Short mmCIF file of C-alpha atoms in Angstrom, two decimals:
data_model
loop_
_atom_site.label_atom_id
_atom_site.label_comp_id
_atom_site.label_asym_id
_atom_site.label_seq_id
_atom_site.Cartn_x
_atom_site.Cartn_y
_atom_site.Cartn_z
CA UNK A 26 -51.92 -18.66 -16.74
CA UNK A 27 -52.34 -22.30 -16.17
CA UNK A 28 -53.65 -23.93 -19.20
CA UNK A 29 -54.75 -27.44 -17.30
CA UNK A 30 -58.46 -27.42 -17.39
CA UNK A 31 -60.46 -28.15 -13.96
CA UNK A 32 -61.24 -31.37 -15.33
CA UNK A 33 -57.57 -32.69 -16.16
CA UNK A 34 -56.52 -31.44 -12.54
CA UNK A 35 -59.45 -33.17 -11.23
CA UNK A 36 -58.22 -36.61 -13.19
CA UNK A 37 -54.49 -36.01 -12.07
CA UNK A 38 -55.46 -36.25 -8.55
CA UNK A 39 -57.21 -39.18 -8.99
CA UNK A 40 -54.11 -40.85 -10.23
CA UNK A 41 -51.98 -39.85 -7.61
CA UNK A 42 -54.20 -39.26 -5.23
CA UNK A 43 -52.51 -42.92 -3.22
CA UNK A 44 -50.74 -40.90 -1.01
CA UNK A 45 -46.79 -40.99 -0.14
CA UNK A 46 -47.75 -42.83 3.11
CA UNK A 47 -46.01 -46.39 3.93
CA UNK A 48 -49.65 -47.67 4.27
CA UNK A 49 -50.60 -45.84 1.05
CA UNK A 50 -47.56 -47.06 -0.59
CA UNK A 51 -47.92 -51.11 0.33
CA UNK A 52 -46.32 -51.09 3.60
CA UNK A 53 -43.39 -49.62 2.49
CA UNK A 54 -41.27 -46.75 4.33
CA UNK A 55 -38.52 -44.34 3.50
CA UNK A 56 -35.01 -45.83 3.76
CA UNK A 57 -34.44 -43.26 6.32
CA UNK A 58 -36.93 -44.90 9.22
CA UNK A 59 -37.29 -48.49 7.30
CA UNK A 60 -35.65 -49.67 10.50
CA UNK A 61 -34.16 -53.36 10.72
CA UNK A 62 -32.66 -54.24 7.04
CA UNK A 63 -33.50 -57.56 4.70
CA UNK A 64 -30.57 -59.50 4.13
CA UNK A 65 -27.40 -58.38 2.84
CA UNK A 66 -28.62 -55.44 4.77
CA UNK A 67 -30.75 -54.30 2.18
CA UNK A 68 -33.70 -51.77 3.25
CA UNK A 69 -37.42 -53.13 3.52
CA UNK A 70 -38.44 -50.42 1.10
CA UNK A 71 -37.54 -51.78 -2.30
CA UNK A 72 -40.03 -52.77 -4.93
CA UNK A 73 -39.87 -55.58 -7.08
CA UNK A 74 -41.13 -55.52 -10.80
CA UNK A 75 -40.66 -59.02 -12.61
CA UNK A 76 -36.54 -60.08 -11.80
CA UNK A 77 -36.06 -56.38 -10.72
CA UNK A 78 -36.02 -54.55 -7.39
CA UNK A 79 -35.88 -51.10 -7.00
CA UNK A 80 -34.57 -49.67 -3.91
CA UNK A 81 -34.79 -46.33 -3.03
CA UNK A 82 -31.62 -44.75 -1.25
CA UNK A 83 -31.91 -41.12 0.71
CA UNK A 84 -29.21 -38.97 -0.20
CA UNK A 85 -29.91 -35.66 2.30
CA UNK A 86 -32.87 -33.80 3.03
CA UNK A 87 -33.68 -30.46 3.90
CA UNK A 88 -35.61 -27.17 2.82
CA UNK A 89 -34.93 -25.15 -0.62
CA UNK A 90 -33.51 -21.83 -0.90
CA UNK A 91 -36.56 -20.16 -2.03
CA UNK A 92 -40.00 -20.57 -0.68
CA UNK A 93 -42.70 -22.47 -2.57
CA UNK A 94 -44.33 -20.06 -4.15
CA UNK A 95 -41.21 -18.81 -5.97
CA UNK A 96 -40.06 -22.09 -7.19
CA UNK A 97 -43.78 -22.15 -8.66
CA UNK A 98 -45.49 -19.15 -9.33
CA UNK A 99 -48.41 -20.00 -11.27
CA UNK A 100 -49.19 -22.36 -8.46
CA UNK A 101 -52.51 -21.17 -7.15
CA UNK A 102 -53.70 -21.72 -3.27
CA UNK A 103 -56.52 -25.00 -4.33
CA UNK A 104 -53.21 -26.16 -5.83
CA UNK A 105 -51.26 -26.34 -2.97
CA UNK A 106 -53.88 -27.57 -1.30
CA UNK A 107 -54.29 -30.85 -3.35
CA UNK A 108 -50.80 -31.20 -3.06
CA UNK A 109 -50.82 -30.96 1.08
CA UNK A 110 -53.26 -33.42 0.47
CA UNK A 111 -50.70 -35.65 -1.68
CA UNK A 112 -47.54 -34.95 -0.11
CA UNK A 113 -47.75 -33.67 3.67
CA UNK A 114 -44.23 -33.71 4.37
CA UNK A 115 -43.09 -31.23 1.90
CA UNK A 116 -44.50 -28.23 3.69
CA UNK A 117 -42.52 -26.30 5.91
CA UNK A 118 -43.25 -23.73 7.96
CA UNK A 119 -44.95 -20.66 6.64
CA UNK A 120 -44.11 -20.86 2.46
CA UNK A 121 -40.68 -23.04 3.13
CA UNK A 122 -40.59 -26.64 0.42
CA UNK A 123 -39.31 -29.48 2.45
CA UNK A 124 -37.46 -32.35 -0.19
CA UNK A 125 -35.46 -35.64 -0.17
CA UNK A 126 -32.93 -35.75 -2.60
CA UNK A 127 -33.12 -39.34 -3.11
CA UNK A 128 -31.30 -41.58 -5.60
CA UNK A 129 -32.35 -45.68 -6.54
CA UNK A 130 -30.66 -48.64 -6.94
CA UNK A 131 -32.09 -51.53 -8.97
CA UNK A 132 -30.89 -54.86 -8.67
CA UNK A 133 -31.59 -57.29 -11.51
CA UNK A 134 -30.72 -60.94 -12.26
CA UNK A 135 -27.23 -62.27 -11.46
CA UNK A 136 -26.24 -59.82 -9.22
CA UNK A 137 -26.27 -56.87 -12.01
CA UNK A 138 -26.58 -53.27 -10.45
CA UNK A 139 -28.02 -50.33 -11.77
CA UNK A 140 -27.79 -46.81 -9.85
CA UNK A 141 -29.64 -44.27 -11.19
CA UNK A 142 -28.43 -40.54 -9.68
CA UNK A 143 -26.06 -39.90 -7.48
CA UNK A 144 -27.03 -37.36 -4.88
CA UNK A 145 -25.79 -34.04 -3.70
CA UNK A 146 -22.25 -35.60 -2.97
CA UNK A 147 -19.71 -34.89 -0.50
CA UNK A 148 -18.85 -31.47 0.92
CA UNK A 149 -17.06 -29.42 -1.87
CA UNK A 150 -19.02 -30.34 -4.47
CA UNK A 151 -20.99 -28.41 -7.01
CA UNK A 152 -24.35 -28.92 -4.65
CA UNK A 153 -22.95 -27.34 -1.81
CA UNK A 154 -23.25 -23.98 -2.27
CA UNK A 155 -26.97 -24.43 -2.05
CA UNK A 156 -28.03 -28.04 -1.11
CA UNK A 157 -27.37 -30.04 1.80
CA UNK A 158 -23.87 -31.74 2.24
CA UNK A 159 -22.62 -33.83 2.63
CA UNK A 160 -24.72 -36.55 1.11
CA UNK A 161 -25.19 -40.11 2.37
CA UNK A 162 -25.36 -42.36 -0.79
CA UNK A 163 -22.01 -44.57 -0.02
CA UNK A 164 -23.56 -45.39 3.55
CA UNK A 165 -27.05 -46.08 2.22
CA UNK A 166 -25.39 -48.33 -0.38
CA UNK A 167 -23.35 -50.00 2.44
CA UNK A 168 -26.90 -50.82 4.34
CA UNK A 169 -28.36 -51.91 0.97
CA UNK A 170 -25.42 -54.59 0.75
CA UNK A 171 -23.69 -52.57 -2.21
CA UNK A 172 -20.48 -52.88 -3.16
CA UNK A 173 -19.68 -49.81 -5.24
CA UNK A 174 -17.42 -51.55 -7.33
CA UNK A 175 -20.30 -54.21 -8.01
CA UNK A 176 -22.14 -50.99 -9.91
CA UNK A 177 -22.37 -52.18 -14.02
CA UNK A 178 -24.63 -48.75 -15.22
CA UNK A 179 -25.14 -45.35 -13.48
CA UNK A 180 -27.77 -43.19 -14.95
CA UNK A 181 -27.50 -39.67 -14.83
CA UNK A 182 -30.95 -38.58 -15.41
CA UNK A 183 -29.55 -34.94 -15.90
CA UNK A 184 -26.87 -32.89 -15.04
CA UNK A 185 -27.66 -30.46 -12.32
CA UNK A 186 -25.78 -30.98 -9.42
CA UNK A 187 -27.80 -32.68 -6.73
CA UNK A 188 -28.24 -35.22 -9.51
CA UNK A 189 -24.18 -36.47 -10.33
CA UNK A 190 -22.90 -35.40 -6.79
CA UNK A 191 -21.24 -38.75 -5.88
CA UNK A 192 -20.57 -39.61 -9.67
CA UNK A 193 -16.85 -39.07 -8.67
CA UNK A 194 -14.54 -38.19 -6.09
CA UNK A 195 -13.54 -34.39 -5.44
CA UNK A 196 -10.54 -35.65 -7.51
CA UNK A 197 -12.40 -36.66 -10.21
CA UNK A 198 -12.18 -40.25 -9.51
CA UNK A 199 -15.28 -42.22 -10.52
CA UNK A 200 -16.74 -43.42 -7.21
CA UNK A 201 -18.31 -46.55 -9.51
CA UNK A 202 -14.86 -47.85 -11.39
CA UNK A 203 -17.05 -50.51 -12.98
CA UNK A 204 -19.89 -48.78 -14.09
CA UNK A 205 -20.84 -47.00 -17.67
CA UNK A 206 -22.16 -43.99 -16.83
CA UNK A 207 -25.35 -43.40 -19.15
CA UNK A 208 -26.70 -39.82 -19.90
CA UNK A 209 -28.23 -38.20 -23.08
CA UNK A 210 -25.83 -36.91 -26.11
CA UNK A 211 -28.41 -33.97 -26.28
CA UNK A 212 -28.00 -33.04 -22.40
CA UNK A 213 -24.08 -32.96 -22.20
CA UNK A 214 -24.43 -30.76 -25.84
CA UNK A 215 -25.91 -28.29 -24.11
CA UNK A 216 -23.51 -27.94 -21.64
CA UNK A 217 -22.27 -24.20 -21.81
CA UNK A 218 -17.82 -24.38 -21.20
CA UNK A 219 -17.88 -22.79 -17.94
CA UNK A 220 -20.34 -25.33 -16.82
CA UNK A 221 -19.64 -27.24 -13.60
CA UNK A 222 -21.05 -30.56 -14.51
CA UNK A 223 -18.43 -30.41 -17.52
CA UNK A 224 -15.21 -30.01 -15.44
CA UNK A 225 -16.45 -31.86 -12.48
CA UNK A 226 -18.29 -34.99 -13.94
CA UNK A 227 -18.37 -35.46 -17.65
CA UNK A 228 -14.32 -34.62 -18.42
CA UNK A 229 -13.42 -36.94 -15.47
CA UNK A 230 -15.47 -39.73 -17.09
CA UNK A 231 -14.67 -39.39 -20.44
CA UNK A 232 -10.89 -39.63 -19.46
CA UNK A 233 -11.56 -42.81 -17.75
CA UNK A 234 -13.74 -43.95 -20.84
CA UNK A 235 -16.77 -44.38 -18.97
CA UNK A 236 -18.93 -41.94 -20.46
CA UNK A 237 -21.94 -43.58 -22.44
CA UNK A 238 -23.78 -41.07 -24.03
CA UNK A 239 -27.00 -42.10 -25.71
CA UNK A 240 -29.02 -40.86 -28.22
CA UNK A 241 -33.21 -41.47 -27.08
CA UNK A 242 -35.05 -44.52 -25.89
CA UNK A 243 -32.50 -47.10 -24.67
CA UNK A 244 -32.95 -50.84 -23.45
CA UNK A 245 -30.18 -51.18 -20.98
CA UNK A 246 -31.11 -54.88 -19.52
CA UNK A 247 -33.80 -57.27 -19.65
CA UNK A 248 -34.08 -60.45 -18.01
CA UNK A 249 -35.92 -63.85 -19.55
CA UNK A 250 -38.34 -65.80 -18.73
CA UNK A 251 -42.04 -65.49 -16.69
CA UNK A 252 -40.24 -63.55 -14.11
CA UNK A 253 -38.38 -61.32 -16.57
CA UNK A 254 -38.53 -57.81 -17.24
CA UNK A 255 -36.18 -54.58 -18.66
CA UNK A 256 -34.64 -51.45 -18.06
CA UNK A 257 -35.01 -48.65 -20.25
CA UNK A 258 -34.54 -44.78 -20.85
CA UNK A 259 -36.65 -42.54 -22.27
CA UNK A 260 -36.03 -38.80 -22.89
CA UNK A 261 -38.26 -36.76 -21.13
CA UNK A 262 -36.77 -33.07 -21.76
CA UNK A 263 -37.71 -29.79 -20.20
CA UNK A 264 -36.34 -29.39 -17.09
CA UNK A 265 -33.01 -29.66 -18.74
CA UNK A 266 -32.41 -30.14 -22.67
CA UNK A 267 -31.41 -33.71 -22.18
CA UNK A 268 -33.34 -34.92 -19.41
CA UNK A 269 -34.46 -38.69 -19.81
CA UNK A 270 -36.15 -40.88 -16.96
CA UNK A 271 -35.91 -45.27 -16.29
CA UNK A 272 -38.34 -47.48 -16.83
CA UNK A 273 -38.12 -50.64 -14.99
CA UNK A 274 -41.24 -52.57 -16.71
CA UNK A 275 -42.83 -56.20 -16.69
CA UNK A 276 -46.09 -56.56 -18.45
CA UNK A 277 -48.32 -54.20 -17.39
CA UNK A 278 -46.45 -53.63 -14.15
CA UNK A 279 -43.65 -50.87 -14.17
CA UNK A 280 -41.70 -48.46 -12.08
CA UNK A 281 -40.79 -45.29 -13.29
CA UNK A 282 -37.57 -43.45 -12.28
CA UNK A 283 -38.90 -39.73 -12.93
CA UNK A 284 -35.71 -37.82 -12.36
CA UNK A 285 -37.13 -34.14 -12.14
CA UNK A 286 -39.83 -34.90 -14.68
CA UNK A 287 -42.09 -33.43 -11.33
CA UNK A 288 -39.85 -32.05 -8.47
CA UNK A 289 -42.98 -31.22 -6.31
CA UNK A 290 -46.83 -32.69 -5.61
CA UNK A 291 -48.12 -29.55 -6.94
CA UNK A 292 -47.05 -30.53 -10.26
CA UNK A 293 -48.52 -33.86 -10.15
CA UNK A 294 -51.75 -32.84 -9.04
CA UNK A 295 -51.40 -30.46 -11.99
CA UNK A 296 -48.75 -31.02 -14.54
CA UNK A 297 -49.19 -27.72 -16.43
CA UNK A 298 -47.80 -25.65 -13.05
CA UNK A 299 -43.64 -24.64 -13.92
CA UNK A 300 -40.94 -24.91 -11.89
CA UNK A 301 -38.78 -21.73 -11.93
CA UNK A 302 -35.56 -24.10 -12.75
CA UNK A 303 -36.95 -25.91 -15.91
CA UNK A 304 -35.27 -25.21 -19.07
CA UNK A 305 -37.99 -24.77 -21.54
CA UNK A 306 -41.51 -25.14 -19.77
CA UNK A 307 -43.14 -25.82 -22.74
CA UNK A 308 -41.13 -28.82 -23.25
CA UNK A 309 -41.33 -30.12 -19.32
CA UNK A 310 -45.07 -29.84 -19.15
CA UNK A 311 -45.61 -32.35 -21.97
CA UNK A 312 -42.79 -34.76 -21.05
CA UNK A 313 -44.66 -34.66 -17.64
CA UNK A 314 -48.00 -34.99 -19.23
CA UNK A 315 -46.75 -38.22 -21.79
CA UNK A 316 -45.20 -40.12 -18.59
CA UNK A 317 -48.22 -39.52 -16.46
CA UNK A 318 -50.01 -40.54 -20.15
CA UNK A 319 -47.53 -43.63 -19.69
CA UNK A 320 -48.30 -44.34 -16.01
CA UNK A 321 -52.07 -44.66 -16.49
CA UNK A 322 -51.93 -47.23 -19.09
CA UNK A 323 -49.99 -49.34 -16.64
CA UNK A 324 -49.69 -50.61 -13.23
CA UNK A 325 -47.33 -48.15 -12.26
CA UNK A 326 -45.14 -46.81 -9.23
CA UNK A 327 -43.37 -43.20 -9.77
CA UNK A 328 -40.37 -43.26 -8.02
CA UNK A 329 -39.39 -39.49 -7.56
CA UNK A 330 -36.17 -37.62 -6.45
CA UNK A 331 -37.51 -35.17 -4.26
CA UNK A 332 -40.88 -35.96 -2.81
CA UNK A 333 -40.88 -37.09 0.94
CA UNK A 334 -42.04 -40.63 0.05
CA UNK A 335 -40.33 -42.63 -2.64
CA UNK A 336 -43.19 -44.07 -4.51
CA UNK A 337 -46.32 -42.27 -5.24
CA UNK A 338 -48.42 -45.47 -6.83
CA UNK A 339 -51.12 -44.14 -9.92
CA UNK A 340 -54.42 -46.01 -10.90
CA UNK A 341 -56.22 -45.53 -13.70
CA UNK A 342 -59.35 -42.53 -12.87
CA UNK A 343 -62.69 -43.72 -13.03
CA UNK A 344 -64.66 -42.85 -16.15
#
């Protein structure tokens, strides 16, 4: 049963309830159909928090195996019916879950480039036998005016594999030669030894010495002055053991990187409803009720991975 009271739900939809529409969302549109690029052809959908942009980069797109009501089965009908409500585009025909599988880039002072994911990949890797490939990524980063080799961090916010797809070449080559790759100790422990992320991203970057693994919160940039502003982790476990989402923040204002904190509206709108894939339930619920906790207390943008939109903007409810 779901244990979010009527009231909670109620609140949640207040604070998401800006819907995943350009016009809801500022103006802005998916990279897909942004149409004519900024300079350095970067797409008109980025955000900008302090000396930080966040730009959103579409991966693939497509519907998931199962239908919706599989992937969430304490999801009652009002439930999915707030979530139509939030995000229209990620309802298929008859019970079929339309998603992006979307990665971001952030750009900070000087030129220094964070990616955070990296997609479904090419064809023949681990997300093929189930997600779309191949991915995109390298052409959106070409129309965002990045230079792969101009990456400094990559953060994996977890390692399923529409999350590390383009983390290296089918040879194991690390498609970002510049970049520490940043992930949780706690999610690469749990790795089992037959498990694909293991042979197909983590052993190829710890050979090349690019493997950062961190333990909790951690800063990974900040920039000075009025205009300033950070980076940061923070675990948010559940869906997997090690799971950990960004936080690009200035002030009040902030951007948050959710990973698969929520995979679908229907868990914003209600945070207690699971998703068949999480790890330990228990533990997702709360990391997605403490960043939503997080979100309220600030101006705050949720960049997601798999809605149709890229931001989903929340405001504090009214009292």
């Amino acid at each position: 049963m779901n244990e979010t009271s009527p009231r909670v739900r109620r609140r949640t939809l207040l604070l998401a309830a800006t819907a995943l529409t350009a016009a809801g969302a500022g103006g802005v549109a998916d990279p897909a159909s942004a149409g004519p690029t900024g300079r350095k052809g970067r797409p008109l959908a980025a955000r900008s928090v302090g000396a930080f942009e966040v730009i959103p980069l579409l991966d693939a797109a497509g519907p998931f195996f199962l239908d919706r009501q599989v992937a969430f089965p304490q999801a009652t009908s009002h439930d999915w019916d707030l979530a139509r409500g939030v995000d229209p585009g990620a309802f298929g025909p008859g019970e079929t879950w339309q998603l992006d599988f979307r990665c971001y880039a952030i750009r900070g002072p000087r030129g220094r480039l964070t990616l955070v994911d990296t997609g479904v990949g090419p064809d023949g890797s681990p997300a093929g036998g189930w997600a779309p490939t191949p991915g995109r990524l390298p052409s959106e980063l070409e129309r965002a005016g990045i230079d792969p080799a101009d990456v400094d961090v990559v953060v994996l916010t977890h390692l399923h594999e529409d999350h590390f797809g383009w983390s290296v070449g089918l040879d194991g080559t690390p498609m970002f030669p510049n970049a520490r790759y940043v992930v949780q100790r706690s999610e690469v422990a749990a790795l089992s030894a037959g498990d694909a992320a293991r042979a197909y991203v983590v052993d190829p970057l710890r050979a090349t010495g690019q493997l950062d693994e961190v333990d909790g919160g951690t800063r990974l940039a900040s920039a000075p002055g009025r205009s300033g502003g950070s980076i940061r982790v923070i675990p948010t476990p559940g869906h997997t053991p090690g799971h950990q989402s960004v936080v690009v923040e200035h002030g009040r204002e902030q951007v948050i990187v959710t990973g698969d904190v929520l995979v679908h509206a229907v868990q914003l709108v209600d945070p207690g409803v699971a998703y068949r894939y999480e790890a330990d339930p228990e533990a997702a619920r709360q990391s997605r009720q403490r960043l939503l906790a997080e979100a309220r207390a600030c101006r705050t943008v949720l960049a997601t991975a798999h809605l149709r939109q890229p931001w989903t903007e929340v405001v504090p409810a009214p009292m």
